[in-house]
Amino acid sequence: MNAPLTDAQGNEVLKQHLIDPEICIRCYTCEATCPIQAIEHDDNNVVVDYSKCNLCLDCIPVCPTGSIDEWRFVETPYSLEDQYSWMEMPEQAQISAGSSTTGDDGALDDPIASLLAEAHKGAGGKAKAPATATKATVNMYNLGNPVEAVVQGNYRLTDDGADVDVRHIVLDFQGKPFPVLEGQSVGIIAPGMNAEGNPHLPRLYSVSSPRDGERPGFHNVSLTVKREDDGVCSNYLCDLTTGDKVRVTGPFGATFLLPTDPDARLLMICTGTGSAPMRAFTMARQRTVGDKNGGMVMFFGARTPDSLPYFGPLNKVPPSLLSKHLVFSRMPGQDKEYVQDRMLVEQDQVAEILQDPKTHVYICGLKGMEDGVERAFTSIAESFGQQWLNLRDMMRDEGRYHVETY
Ligand code: NAP
């Protein structure tokens, strides 16, 4: 049970832990992590049971979107039924004069806020969408109401000889609405049952095509999928053939989005299939803004050139549109190199783009890359006299710092 707090007048108010349904991507990681089963879901939303939650905060760091980090001061807690019906978070209601009504944990002067601030150190805090991003449609289709798409193509992106099988899969929604933005994810429901005899939950994949489609105006959606040993959904997707039908949920995600400002600049850092949204961003900018010197810079890490998704097409993107740094970790006879190593080598270019208030940073791929990238940013920020954490927090608050790592 949540501990009651008091406001400035000594009145009892309750602090309730909630999940933002607009940002939640329904990965159910929080539910699996909660040690006391205080989190549950239906076909619509993932919700927190106020009567069970003990504010242990175990669910906070595992959430890939920050949607788990929502709090409201209430006199009567929202019920599970209330939360299941929400399409978006309710505003903080006015409760008592003098009480704190902000959901920003940094501004709250109570022990829970300090605990939260501590829990957020690694993740860097709550994500925000770019100020000029198009408003994303989320959760249009869900577990109980998926949309059926038809496979238009399934192409192997990695060389036949490469030790990884990464696929480019194109889905067509047959005229049904599926309004998706670059940077959003979709859920795929693999057929069949899991080991417990329950239907599989959706697995999330980023869209790798622009909002108007793999082909402009066709509104089809591409995914970038790596075959994983024993991966139920990845093997299902990688084995699909043209004409197969697939059950899709989503779209999900309302912050890892592209600014529409044509003068915005993008610094994209990715590993492996984390390149999916970066492909969507690059194609979208190419279609809407065109070549713009210095507009986009990419650091992209893979084991070898033949295992780097989109190696051929990427090399054809003109340097005036995209400055590419393709980094390889397992080249025979060469030292291992990661994206963060190359960022340090290219420190002047990174420093220049980082200092531009029009720059948005996107990091996508392996969770493990975050520490190394943060260290590289720390050192680069120092080179122009800035503290990285201050700069990062400012960028994040302005909707210019975006991380999606698994
Ligand atoms: P991967 O092939 O395992 O790795 C890609 C590269 O990253 C390799 O060169 C690897 O080097 C390197 N790497 C490993 N540890 C690193 C570290 N600590 N710092 C920097 N680089 C590191 O990648 P993957 O299997 O494609 O995984 C991509 C990740 O992106 C997954 O976690 C996936 O969930 C996520 N993601 C996927 C999508 C999608 O739509 N499919 C979207 C968003 C995110 P070594 O192996 O040589 O160490």
CSV table of C-alpha atoms and ligand atoms in Angstrom, one decimal:
chain,number,residue,atom,x,y,z
A,1,MET,CA,0.0,0.0,0.0
A,2,ASN,CA,1.3,3.5,-0.8
A,3,ALA,CA,2.2,5.6,2.1
A,4,PRO,CA,0.1,8.7,2.6
A,5,LEU,CA,1.8,12.1,2.3
A,6,THR,CA,0.7,15.4,3.7
A,7,ASP,CA,0.4,18.8,2.0
A,8,ALA,CA,1.5,22.1,3.4
A,9,GLN,CA,-1.6,22.3,5.5
A,10,GLY,CA,-1.2,18.9,6.9
A,11,ASN,CA,-4.0,17.4,4.9
A,12,GLU,CA,-3.5,13.8,3.8
A,13,VAL,CA,-2.9,13.2,0.1
A,14,LEU,CA,-2.0,10.0,-1.7
A,15,LYS,CA,0.6,9.6,-4.3
A,16,GLN,CA,-0.5,7.1,-7.0
A,17,HIS,CA,1.8,5.4,-9.4
A,18,LEU,CA,0.4,5.2,-12.9
A,19,ILE,CA,1.4,4.3,-16.5
A,20,ASP,CA,1.0,6.7,-19.4
A,21,PRO,CA,-1.1,4.8,-22.0
A,22,GLU,CA,0.0,7.2,-24.8
A,23,ILE,CA,3.7,6.4,-24.4
A,24,CYS,CA,3.5,2.8,-23.2
A,25,ILE,CA,4.5,0.3,-25.9
A,26,ARG,CA,2.9,-2.7,-24.2
A,27,CYS,CA,6.0,-4.7,-23.8
A,28,TYR,CA,4.8,-5.9,-20.4
A,29,THR,CA,8.4,-5.8,-19.0
A,30,CYS,CA,7.1,-3.8,-15.9
A,31,GLU,CA,4.5,-6.5,-15.2
A,32,ALA,CA,7.0,-9.3,-15.5
A,33,THR,CA,9.4,-7.3,-13.2
A,34,CYS,CA,7.0,-6.3,-10.4
A,35,PRO,CA,7.8,-8.6,-7.5
A,36,ILE,CA,4.3,-8.3,-6.0
A,37,GLN,CA,2.1,-8.6,-9.1
A,38,ALA,CA,0.8,-5.0,-8.7
A,39,ILE,CA,0.9,-4.4,-12.4
A,40,GLU,CA,-1.6,-6.1,-14.8
A,41,HIS,CA,-3.0,-5.5,-18.3
A,42,ASP,CA,-6.0,-6.0,-20.5
A,43,ASP,CA,-6.3,-5.7,-24.3
A,44,ASN,CA,-6.1,-1.9,-23.9
A,45,ASN,CA,-3.8,-0.7,-21.2
A,46,VAL,CA,-1.2,-1.7,-18.6
A,47,VAL,CA,-2.2,-0.5,-15.1
A,48,VAL,CA,-1.0,-0.3,-11.6
A,49,ASP,CA,-3.1,-1.6,-8.7
A,50,TYR,CA,-2.9,1.1,-6.0
A,51,SER,CA,-3.9,-1.4,-3.3
A,52,LYS,CA,-0.8,-3.5,-4.0
A,53,CYS,CA,1.9,-1.1,-5.2
A,54,ASN,CA,4.5,-0.6,-2.4
A,55,LEU,CA,6.6,1.9,-4.4
A,56,CYS,CA,9.6,-0.4,-4.6
A,57,LEU,CA,10.4,1.1,-8.0
A,58,ASP,CA,11.7,-2.1,-9.5
A,59,CYS,CA,9.6,-1.4,-12.6
A,60,ILE,CA,11.1,2.1,-13.3
A,61,PRO,CA,14.5,1.3,-14.7
A,62,VAL,CA,13.2,-1.6,-16.9
A,63,CYS,CA,10.7,0.5,-18.8
A,64,PRO,CA,12.1,1.3,-22.3
A,65,THR,CA,9.9,4.4,-22.8
A,66,GLY,CA,9.5,6.1,-19.4
A,67,SER,CA,5.8,5.6,-19.6
A,68,ILE,CA,6.0,3.8,-16.2
A,69,ASP,CA,7.1,7.0,-14.5
A,70,GLU,CA,3.8,8.8,-14.0
A,71,TRP,CA,2.5,10.0,-10.7
A,72,ARG,CA,-0.6,11.8,-9.5
A,73,PHE,CA,-1.5,13.2,-6.1
A,74,VAL,CA,-5.0,12.1,-5.4
A,75,GLU,CA,-7.6,12.1,-2.6
A,76,THR,CA,-9.2,8.9,-4.0
A,77,PRO,CA,-6.9,6.6,-6.0
A,78,TYR,CA,-7.9,5.9,-9.6
A,79,SER,CA,-9.3,2.3,-9.9
A,80,LEU,CA,-8.1,-0.3,-12.3
A,81,GLU,CA,-11.3,0.2,-14.3
A,82,ASP,CA,-10.5,3.9,-14.6
A,83,GLN,CA,-7.0,3.2,-15.8
A,84,TYR,CA,-8.2,0.5,-18.3
A,85,SER,CA,-10.5,3.0,-19.9
A,86,TRP,CA,-7.8,5.8,-20.4
A,87,MET,CA,-6.6,6.8,-23.8
A,88,GLU,CA,-4.3,9.4,-22.2
A,89,MET,CA,-3.3,10.4,-18.7
A,90,PRO,CA,-5.7,12.6,-16.7
A,91,GLU,CA,-4.4,16.0,-15.7
A,92,GLN,CA,-3.2,16.4,-12.1
A,93,ALA,CA,-6.4,17.5,-10.3
A,94,GLN,CA,-6.3,20.4,-8.0
A,95,ILE,CA,-6.4,18.8,-4.5
A,96,SER,CA,-5.6,21.2,-1.7
A,97,ALA,CA,-4.1,24.6,-1.6
A,98,GLY,CA,-0.3,24.4,-0.9
A,99,SER,CA,0.1,20.8,-2.0
A,100,SER,CA,2.5,19.9,-4.7
A,101,THR,CA,0.8,19.0,-8.0
A,102,THR,CA,3.7,18.2,-10.2
A,103,GLY,CA,4.6,14.8,-11.6
A,104,ASP,CA,8.2,15.9,-12.0
A,105,ASP,CA,10.1,13.9,-9.4
A,106,GLY,CA,12.9,16.4,-9.3
A,107,ALA,CA,10.6,19.1,-8.0
A,108,LEU,CA,9.1,17.1,-5.2
A,109,ASP,CA,10.4,17.6,-1.8
A,110,ASP,CA,9.7,14.1,-0.4
A,111,PRO,CA,11.6,10.9,0.1
A,112,ILE,CA,9.9,9.2,-2.8
A,113,ALA,CA,11.0,11.9,-5.1
A,114,SER,CA,14.6,11.5,-4.0
A,115,LEU,CA,14.3,7.8,-4.6
A,116,LEU,CA,12.9,8.3,-8.0
A,117,ALA,CA,15.6,10.8,-8.9
A,118,GLU,CA,18.1,8.2,-7.9
A,119,ALA,CA,16.3,5.5,-10.0
A,120,HIS,CA,16.5,7.8,-13.0
A,121,LYS,CA,20.1,8.6,-13.0
A,122,GLY,CA,21.0,5.9,-15.5
A,123,ALA,CA,18.1,6.5,-17.9
A,124,GLY,CA,18.5,10.2,-17.7
A,125,GLY,CA,14.9,11.0,-16.8
A,126,LYS,CA,11.6,11.1,-18.7
A,127,ALA,CA,11.7,11.4,-22.5
A,128,LYS,CA,9.9,14.1,-24.4
A,129,ALA,CA,8.9,14.3,-28.0
A,130,PRO,CA,10.5,16.9,-30.2
A,131,ALA,CA,8.6,20.2,-30.0
A,132,THR,CA,7.8,20.1,-33.7
A,133,ALA,CA,7.0,16.4,-34.0
A,134,THR,CA,3.7,15.4,-35.5
A,135,LYS,CA,1.4,14.1,-32.8
A,136,ALA,CA,1.6,10.3,-32.8
A,137,THR,CA,-1.4,8.0,-33.0
A,138,VAL,CA,-0.9,5.2,-30.4
A,139,ASN,CA,-2.6,2.0,-29.5
A,140,MET,CA,-5.0,2.0,-32.4
A,141,TYR,CA,-4.9,-1.8,-32.6
A,142,ASN,CA,-4.3,-4.0,-29.5
A,143,LEU,CA,-4.2,-7.6,-28.4
A,144,GLY,CA,-7.9,-8.0,-28.5
A,145,ASN,CA,-8.3,-6.0,-31.7
A,146,PRO,CA,-5.2,-6.5,-34.0
A,147,VAL,CA,-5.1,-5.4,-37.6
A,148,GLU,CA,-4.3,-8.0,-40.3
A,149,ALA,CA,-1.5,-7.0,-42.7
A,150,VAL,CA,-0.3,-8.9,-45.8
A,151,VAL,CA,3.4,-9.5,-46.4
A,152,GLN,CA,4.6,-7.7,-49.6
A,153,GLY,CA,8.2,-8.8,-49.4
A,154,ASN,CA,10.8,-10.4,-47.2
A,155,TYR,CA,14.4,-9.7,-48.2
A,156,ARG,CA,17.6,-10.8,-46.5
A,157,LEU,CA,19.7,-7.8,-45.7
A,158,THR,CA,22.8,-9.5,-44.6
A,159,ASP,CA,25.1,-11.5,-46.9
A,160,ASP,CA,24.4,-15.2,-47.3
A,161,GLY,CA,27.8,-15.9,-45.7
A,162,ALA,CA,27.2,-13.6,-42.7
A,163,ASP,CA,26.7,-15.2,-39.4
A,164,VAL,CA,23.5,-13.1,-38.8
A,165,ASP,CA,20.3,-13.2,-40.7
A,166,VAL,CA,18.6,-9.8,-40.8
A,167,ARG,CA,15.4,-9.3,-42.8
A,168,HIS,CA,13.7,-6.3,-44.4
A,169,ILE,CA,10.0,-7.2,-44.2
A,170,VAL,CA,7.3,-5.1,-45.9
A,171,LEU,CA,3.7,-5.2,-44.6
A,172,ASP,CA,0.7,-3.9,-46.5
A,173,PHE,CA,-2.4,-2.9,-44.5
A,174,GLN,CA,-4.8,-3.4,-47.5
A,175,GLY,CA,-6.3,0.1,-47.2
A,176,LYS,CA,-7.0,-0.2,-43.5
A,177,PRO,CA,-5.9,2.8,-41.5
A,178,PHE,CA,-2.5,2.5,-39.8
A,179,PRO,CA,-1.1,6.0,-39.2
A,180,VAL,CA,2.5,5.5,-38.2
A,181,LEU,CA,5.4,7.9,-37.7
A,182,GLU,CA,9.1,7.3,-38.1
A,183,GLY,CA,10.5,6.2,-34.7
A,184,GLN,CA,7.3,4.4,-33.6
A,185,SER,CA,7.1,0.7,-33.1
A,186,VAL,CA,4.5,-2.0,-33.9
A,187,GLY,CA,3.6,-5.2,-32.1
A,188,ILE,CA,3.6,-8.5,-34.0
A,189,ILE,CA,1.5,-11.4,-32.6
A,190,ALA,CA,3.2,-14.7,-33.4
A,191,PRO,CA,0.6,-17.5,-34.0
A,192,GLY,CA,0.3,-20.4,-31.6
A,193,MET,CA,0.7,-20.7,-27.8
A,194,ASN,CA,3.5,-20.2,-25.4
A,195,ALA,CA,4.8,-22.9,-23.0
A,196,GLU,CA,2.0,-22.0,-20.5
A,197,GLY,CA,-0.6,-22.6,-23.2
A,198,ASN,CA,-1.5,-18.9,-23.5
A,199,PRO,CA,-1.4,-17.0,-26.8
A,200,HIS,CA,1.8,-15.2,-27.5
A,201,LEU,CA,2.0,-11.5,-26.4
A,202,PRO,CA,3.0,-9.0,-29.1
A,203,ARG,CA,6.7,-8.5,-29.8
A,204,LEU,CA,7.8,-5.0,-30.6
A,205,TYR,CA,9.7,-3.9,-33.8
A,206,SER,CA,10.5,-0.3,-34.9
A,207,VAL,CA,9.2,0.7,-38.2
A,208,SER,CA,12.1,1.3,-40.7
A,209,SER,CA,10.0,3.1,-43.4
A,210,PRO,CA,8.8,6.7,-43.5
A,211,ARG,CA,5.3,7.7,-42.6
A,212,ASP,CA,4.0,7.7,-46.2
A,213,GLY,CA,5.3,4.2,-46.9
A,214,GLU,CA,8.2,2.2,-48.1
A,215,ARG,CA,7.1,3.6,-51.5
A,216,PRO,CA,5.8,7.1,-51.2
A,217,GLY,CA,2.0,7.2,-50.9
A,218,PHE,CA,1.7,3.4,-50.5
A,219,HIS,CA,1.5,3.6,-46.7
A,220,ASN,CA,3.1,0.2,-46.3
A,221,VAL,CA,5.4,-0.4,-43.3
A,222,SER,CA,8.8,-2.0,-43.2
A,223,LEU,CA,10.4,-3.8,-40.3
A,224,THR,CA,14.0,-4.8,-39.7
A,225,VAL,CA,14.2,-8.2,-38.0
A,226,LYS,CA,17.2,-10.2,-36.8
A,227,ARG,CA,16.6,-14.0,-36.5
A,228,GLU,CA,17.4,-15.0,-32.9
A,229,ASP,CA,18.2,-18.5,-31.8
A,230,ASP,CA,14.9,-19.9,-30.3
A,231,GLY,CA,13.2,-16.5,-31.0
A,232,VAL,CA,9.5,-17.3,-31.5
A,233,CYS,CA,8.5,-14.1,-33.2
A,234,SER,CA,11.8,-13.4,-35.0
A,235,ASN,CA,11.8,-16.8,-36.6
A,236,TYR,CA,8.1,-16.5,-37.5
A,237,LEU,CA,8.8,-13.1,-39.2
A,238,CYS,CA,12.0,-14.1,-40.9
A,239,ASP,CA,10.3,-17.2,-42.4
A,240,LEU,CA,7.2,-15.2,-43.8
A,241,THR,CA,6.7,-15.3,-47.5
A,242,THR,CA,4.8,-12.8,-49.8
A,243,GLY,CA,1.1,-13.0,-49.3
A,244,ASP,CA,1.2,-14.4,-45.7
A,245,LYS,CA,-1.1,-12.6,-43.2
A,246,VAL,CA,0.3,-11.1,-40.0
A,247,ARG,CA,-1.5,-9.8,-36.9
A,248,VAL,CA,-0.3,-6.4,-35.9
A,249,THR,CA,-0.9,-4.1,-32.9
A,250,GLY,CA,0.1,-0.5,-32.4
A,251,PRO,CA,1.4,1.9,-33.4
A,252,PHE,CA,3.3,2.6,-30.1
A,253,GLY,CA,5.6,5.3,-28.8
A,254,ALA,CA,5.0,9.0,-28.7
A,255,THR,CA,8.5,10.5,-27.9
A,256,PHE,CA,11.2,8.9,-30.1
A,257,LEU,CA,10.0,10.9,-33.1
A,258,LEU,CA,11.3,13.1,-35.8
A,259,PRO,CA,11.1,16.9,-35.6
A,260,THR,CA,9.3,18.4,-38.6
A,261,ASP,CA,11.5,21.5,-38.5
A,262,PRO,CA,13.5,21.4,-41.7
A,263,ASP,CA,16.4,23.1,-40.0
A,264,ALA,CA,16.7,20.5,-37.3
A,265,ARG,CA,19.9,18.4,-37.4
A,266,LEU,CA,20.1,14.8,-36.4
A,267,LEU,CA,22.9,12.9,-34.6
A,268,MET,CA,22.0,9.2,-34.9
A,269,ILE,CA,23.9,6.5,-33.0
A,270,CYS,CA,22.9,2.9,-33.5
A,271,THR,CA,24.0,-0.7,-33.3
A,272,GLY,CA,22.6,-3.6,-35.4
A,273,THR,CA,18.9,-3.6,-36.0
A,274,GLY,CA,18.7,-0.4,-33.8
A,275,SER,CA,19.3,1.1,-37.3
A,276,ALA,CA,15.6,0.6,-38.1
A,277,PRO,CA,14.3,4.0,-37.0
A,278,MET,CA,17.4,5.7,-38.4
A,279,ARG,CA,16.6,4.4,-41.8
A,280,ALA,CA,13.0,5.7,-41.5
A,281,PHE,CA,14.4,9.1,-40.3
A,282,THR,CA,16.9,9.3,-43.2
A,283,MET,CA,14.3,8.4,-45.8
A,284,ALA,CA,11.8,10.8,-44.4
A,285,ARG,CA,14.3,13.7,-44.3
A,286,GLN,CA,15.4,12.8,-47.8
A,287,ARG,CA,11.8,13.1,-49.0
A,288,THR,CA,10.8,16.2,-47.1
A,289,VAL,CA,14.0,18.3,-46.6
A,290,GLY,CA,16.4,16.9,-49.3
A,291,ASP,CA,20.2,17.2,-49.1
A,292,LYS,CA,21.3,19.6,-46.4
A,293,ASN,CA,25.0,19.8,-45.6
A,294,GLY,CA,25.6,18.7,-42.0
A,295,GLY,CA,21.9,18.0,-41.5
A,296,MET,CA,22.4,14.3,-40.4
A,297,VAL,CA,25.3,12.5,-38.9
A,298,MET,CA,25.3,8.7,-38.2
A,299,PHE,CA,27.5,6.4,-36.2
A,300,PHE,CA,26.4,2.8,-36.9
A,301,GLY,CA,28.0,-0.3,-35.4
A,302,ALA,CA,27.9,-3.8,-36.6
A,303,ARG,CA,30.2,-6.8,-36.5
A,304,THR,CA,31.3,-6.7,-40.2
A,305,PRO,CA,30.1,-5.0,-43.4
A,306,ASP,CA,28.3,-8.1,-44.5
A,307,SER,CA,26.3,-8.2,-41.3
A,308,LEU,CA,25.5,-4.5,-41.2
A,309,PRO,CA,21.8,-4.0,-42.2
A,310,TYR,CA,21.3,-1.8,-45.3
A,311,PHE,CA,25.1,-1.6,-46.0
A,312,GLY,CA,24.7,-1.3,-49.7
A,313,PRO,CA,21.8,1.2,-49.8
A,314,LEU,CA,23.4,3.2,-47.0
A,315,ASN,CA,26.6,3.6,-49.0
A,316,LYS,CA,24.6,5.2,-51.8
A,317,VAL,CA,23.1,7.9,-49.6
A,318,PRO,CA,25.1,11.1,-50.6
A,319,PRO,CA,27.4,12.4,-47.9
A,320,SER,CA,25.8,15.8,-48.2
A,321,LEU,CA,22.6,14.3,-46.9
A,322,LEU,CA,24.1,11.9,-44.3
A,323,SER,CA,27.6,11.8,-42.9
A,324,LYS,CA,28.1,8.1,-42.2
A,325,HIS,CA,30.5,6.5,-39.8
A,326,LEU,CA,30.2,2.7,-40.2
A,327,VAL,CA,32.0,1.0,-37.4
A,328,PHE,CA,33.0,-2.7,-37.2
A,329,SER,CA,33.8,-4.8,-34.2
A,330,ARG,CA,34.9,-8.1,-35.7
A,331,MET,CA,37.0,-7.4,-38.7
A,332,PRO,CA,39.7,-10.0,-39.1
A,333,GLY,CA,43.1,-8.7,-38.2
A,334,GLN,CA,41.7,-5.4,-36.8
A,335,ASP,CA,41.0,-4.1,-33.3
A,336,LYS,CA,37.4,-4.2,-32.1
A,337,GLU,CA,35.8,-0.8,-32.7
A,338,TYR,CA,32.5,0.4,-31.2
A,339,VAL,CA,30.4,3.4,-32.1
A,340,GLN,CA,31.6,5.2,-29.0
A,341,ASP,CA,35.2,4.7,-30.0
A,342,ARG,CA,34.6,6.3,-33.4
A,343,MET,CA,32.7,9.2,-31.8
A,344,LEU,CA,35.9,10.1,-29.9
A,345,VAL,CA,37.9,9.8,-33.1
A,346,GLU,CA,35.4,12.2,-34.8
A,347,GLN,CA,35.2,14.4,-31.7
A,348,ASP,CA,35.3,17.7,-33.6
A,349,GLN,CA,32.3,16.8,-35.8
A,350,VAL,CA,30.4,15.5,-32.8
A,351,ALA,CA,31.3,18.6,-30.7
A,352,GLU,CA,30.1,20.9,-33.5
A,353,ILE,CA,26.7,19.3,-34.0
A,354,LEU,CA,26.2,18.8,-30.2
A,355,GLN,CA,26.5,22.6,-29.7
A,356,ASP,CA,23.9,23.5,-32.2
A,357,PRO,CA,20.5,24.1,-30.5
A,358,LYS,CA,18.8,22.7,-33.5
A,359,THR,CA,20.4,19.2,-33.0
A,360,HIS,CA,18.4,16.1,-31.9
A,361,VAL,CA,20.3,13.1,-30.6
A,362,TYR,CA,18.9,9.6,-31.2
A,363,ILE,CA,20.5,6.4,-29.7
A,364,CYS,CA,19.0,3.1,-30.6
A,365,GLY,CA,20.2,-0.5,-30.2
A,366,LEU,CA,21.8,-2.6,-27.6
A,367,LYS,CA,21.3,-1.5,-24.0
A,368,GLY,CA,25.0,-2.1,-23.4
A,369,MET,CA,26.0,0.7,-25.7
A,370,GLU,CA,24.5,3.4,-23.5
A,371,ASP,CA,27.4,3.6,-20.9
A,372,GLY,CA,30.1,3.8,-23.6
A,373,VAL,CA,28.2,6.5,-25.6
A,374,GLU,CA,27.6,8.5,-22.4
A,375,ARG,CA,31.3,8.3,-21.6
A,376,ALA,CA,32.1,9.5,-25.1
A,377,PHE,CA,29.6,12.4,-24.8
A,378,THR,CA,31.1,13.3,-21.4
A,379,SER,CA,34.6,13.6,-22.9
A,380,ILE,CA,33.4,15.5,-26.0
A,381,ALA,CA,31.3,17.9,-24.0
A,382,GLU,CA,34.3,18.7,-21.8
A,383,SER,CA,36.2,19.6,-25.0
A,384,PHE,CA,34.0,22.6,-25.4
A,385,GLY,CA,33.7,23.4,-21.8
A,386,GLN,CA,30.3,21.8,-21.0
A,387,GLN,CA,29.2,19.3,-18.4
A,388,TRP,CA,27.6,16.4,-20.4
A,389,LEU,CA,24.8,15.7,-17.8
A,390,ASN,CA,23.7,19.4,-17.9
A,391,LEU,CA,23.7,19.4,-21.6
A,392,ARG,CA,21.9,16.1,-21.8
A,393,ASP,CA,19.2,17.1,-19.3
A,394,MET,CA,18.6,20.4,-21.2
A,395,MET,CA,18.4,18.5,-24.5
A,396,ARG,CA,16.0,16.0,-23.0
A,397,ASP,CA,13.8,18.7,-21.5
A,398,GLU,CA,13.7,20.3,-24.9
A,399,GLY,CA,12.7,17.1,-26.6
A,400,ARG,CA,16.1,16.8,-28.3
A,401,TYR,CA,17.6,13.7,-26.6
A,402,HIS,CA,16.1,10.3,-27.4
A,403,VAL,CA,17.2,6.8,-26.3
A,404,GLU,CA,15.6,3.5,-27.3
A,405,THR,CA,17.8,0.6,-26.1
A,406,TYR,CA,16.9,-3.0,-25.3
B,1,NAP,P1,24.5,-7.0,-32.5
B,1,NAP,O1,24.5,-7.5,-33.9
B,1,NAP,O2,24.5,-7.9,-31.4
B,1,NAP,O3,25.5,-5.9,-32.3
B,1,NAP,C1,25.7,-4.8,-33.2
B,1,NAP,C2,27.1,-4.2,-32.9
B,1,NAP,O4,27.1,-3.6,-31.6
B,1,NAP,C3,28.2,-5.3,-32.9
B,1,NAP,O5,29.3,-4.7,-33.6
B,1,NAP,C4,28.5,-5.4,-31.4
B,1,NAP,O6,29.8,-5.8,-31.2
B,1,NAP,C5,28.3,-4.0,-30.9
B,1,NAP,N1,28.2,-3.9,-29.5
B,1,NAP,C6,28.1,-4.9,-28.6
B,1,NAP,N2,28.2,-4.4,-27.3
B,1,NAP,C7,28.4,-3.1,-27.4
B,1,NAP,C8,28.6,-2.0,-26.5
B,1,NAP,N3,28.5,-2.2,-25.2
B,1,NAP,N4,28.7,-0.8,-27.0
B,1,NAP,C9,28.7,-0.5,-28.3
B,1,NAP,N5,28.6,-1.5,-29.2
B,1,NAP,C10,28.4,-2.8,-28.8
B,1,NAP,O7,23.1,-6.1,-32.5
B,1,NAP,P2,21.6,-6.7,-32.7
B,1,NAP,O8,21.5,-8.1,-32.3
B,1,NAP,O9,21.2,-6.3,-34.0
B,1,NAP,O10,20.9,-5.8,-31.6
B,1,NAP,C11,20.4,-4.6,-31.8
B,1,NAP,C12,19.6,-4.2,-30.6
B,1,NAP,O11,18.7,-3.2,-31.1
B,1,NAP,C13,18.7,-5.3,-29.9
B,1,NAP,O12,18.9,-5.1,-28.6
B,1,NAP,C14,17.3,-4.9,-30.4
B,1,NAP,O13,16.4,-5.3,-29.4
B,1,NAP,C15,17.4,-3.4,-30.5
B,1,NAP,N6,16.4,-2.8,-31.4
B,1,NAP,C16,15.9,-3.4,-32.4
B,1,NAP,C17,14.9,-2.8,-33.2
B,1,NAP,C18,14.2,-3.5,-34.3
B,1,NAP,O14,13.2,-3.0,-34.8
B,1,NAP,N7,14.6,-4.7,-34.7
B,1,NAP,C19,14.5,-1.5,-32.9
B,1,NAP,C20,15.1,-0.9,-31.8
B,1,NAP,C21,16.1,-1.5,-31.1
B,1,NAP,P3,30.3,-7.3,-30.7
B,1,NAP,O15,29.1,-8.3,-30.9
B,1,NAP,O16,31.5,-7.6,-31.6
B,1,NAP,O17,30.7,-7.1,-29.3
